[in-house]
């Protein structure tokens, strides 16, 4: 009986491994090319804390409230925006 269970388990695992895999494809809308940060323009970098950004770049002229989960906050500076997840920079982008 034990031998039969071992063969059954092996056969089941073999069949499961041979089954085709499937996945969904996420389609994102086209947003156009991103604008790189110009040479010489200093912006906050990924991983900086909000307090560090405020100390180095000053108080932002505009602050958008947190949106979503995890909360994403946007600080607007002249010429660029800084995006935070919780209290840490995730991206700085040049405004168009």
Tab-separated table of C-alpha atoms in Angstrom:
chain	number	residue	atom	x	y	z
A	1	UNK	CA	0.000	0.000	0.000
A	2	UNK	CA	2.807	2.379	0.897
A	3	UNK	CA	4.518	1.669	-2.438
A	4	UNK	CA	1.270	2.527	-4.265
A	5	UNK	CA	1.020	5.888	-2.401
A	6	UNK	CA	4.590	6.787	-3.341
A	7	UNK	CA	3.938	5.994	-7.017
A	8	UNK	CA	0.674	7.967	-6.944
A	9	UNK	CA	2.365	10.986	-5.375
A	10	UNK	CA	5.209	10.861	-7.910
A	11	UNK	CA	2.779	10.588	-10.817
A	12	UNK	CA	0.690	13.467	-9.488
A	13	UNK	CA	3.732	15.732	-9.088
A	14	UNK	CA	4.964	14.833	-12.579
A	15	UNK	CA	1.599	15.665	-14.138
A	16	UNK	CA	1.363	18.937	-12.200
A	17	UNK	CA	4.834	19.978	-13.389
A	18	UNK	CA	3.910	19.186	-16.996
A	19	UNK	CA	0.753	21.324	-16.923
A	20	UNK	CA	1.043	24.509	-18.997
A	21	UNK	CA	1.600	27.703	-17.030
A	22	UNK	CA	-0.643	30.688	-17.544
A	23	UNK	CA	-0.394	34.360	-16.654
A	24	UNK	CA	-2.276	37.571	-17.229
A	25	UNK	CA	-0.800	40.393	-19.284
A	26	UNK	CA	-1.055	43.906	-17.892
A	27	UNK	CA	-1.594	46.522	-20.587
A	28	UNK	CA	-0.499	50.039	-19.605
A	29	UNK	CA	-1.588	53.126	-21.522
A	30	UNK	CA	0.999	54.945	-23.602
A	31	UNK	CA	2.130	58.053	-21.746
A	32	UNK	CA	4.876	59.253	-24.048
A	33	UNK	CA	8.575	59.515	-23.333
A	34	UNK	CA	9.740	60.638	-19.927
A	35	UNK	CA	11.771	63.799	-19.559
A	36	UNK	CA	15.188	63.134	-18.029
A	37	UNK	CA	16.532	65.408	-15.334
A	38	UNK	CA	18.780	67.965	-17.088
A	39	UNK	CA	22.494	67.817	-16.317
A	40	UNK	CA	23.346	70.033	-13.372
A	41	UNK	CA	19.770	70.057	-12.026
A	42	UNK	CA	19.762	68.614	-8.526
A	43	UNK	CA	16.604	66.871	-7.393
A	44	UNK	CA	15.855	64.604	-4.422
A	45	UNK	CA	16.894	60.997	-4.982
A	46	UNK	CA	15.112	57.737	-4.194
A	47	UNK	CA	15.211	56.799	-0.517
A	48	UNK	CA	15.541	60.302	0.924
A	49	UNK	CA	13.227	61.058	3.854
A	50	UNK	CA	10.786	64.005	3.702
A	51	UNK	CA	12.752	65.796	6.419
A	52	UNK	CA	15.970	65.491	4.409
A	53	UNK	CA	14.257	66.818	1.278
A	54	UNK	CA	12.842	69.814	3.148
A	55	UNK	CA	16.233	70.579	4.728
A	56	UNK	CA	18.095	70.393	1.402
A	57	UNK	CA	15.501	71.852	-1.004
A	58	UNK	CA	13.291	73.969	1.242
A	59	UNK	CA	9.588	73.848	1.948
A	60	UNK	CA	7.701	72.892	-1.223
A	61	UNK	CA	5.386	75.526	-2.718
A	62	UNK	CA	2.671	72.878	-3.149
A	63	UNK	CA	1.858	69.632	-1.351
A	64	UNK	CA	-0.772	67.178	-2.571
A	65	UNK	CA	-2.390	65.018	0.114
A	66	UNK	CA	-1.611	61.282	0.214
A	67	UNK	CA	-3.533	59.132	-2.285
A	68	UNK	CA	-3.988	55.346	-2.396
A	69	UNK	CA	-2.516	52.448	-0.495
A	70	UNK	CA	0.392	52.701	0.016
A	71	UNK	CA	-0.088	56.453	0.359
A	72	UNK	CA	1.655	58.500	-2.353
A	73	UNK	CA	2.270	62.185	-1.574
A	74	UNK	CA	3.462	64.721	-4.155
A	75	UNK	CA	5.522	67.808	-3.408
A	76	UNK	CA	5.695	70.385	-6.175
A	77	UNK	CA	8.809	72.505	-6.642
A	78	UNK	CA	9.506	74.950	-9.482
A	79	UNK	CA	10.464	72.774	-12.450
A	80	UNK	CA	10.020	69.355	-10.835
A	81	UNK	CA	7.830	67.209	-8.591
A	82	UNK	CA	8.835	64.746	-5.897
A	83	UNK	CA	6.767	61.628	-5.177
A	84	UNK	CA	6.864	59.985	-1.750
A	85	UNK	CA	5.655	56.572	-0.624
A	86	UNK	CA	4.929	57.005	3.070
A	87	UNK	CA	7.814	59.372	3.987
A	88	UNK	CA	10.438	58.301	1.446
A	89	UNK	CA	11.190	59.564	-2.077
A	90	UNK	CA	10.306	57.085	-4.784
A	91	UNK	CA	10.758	59.404	-7.805
A	92	UNK	CA	11.601	62.961	-8.810
A	93	UNK	CA	10.365	64.074	-12.219
A	94	UNK	CA	10.801	67.163	-14.367
A	95	UNK	CA	7.546	69.042	-14.976
A	96	UNK	CA	6.508	69.578	-18.570
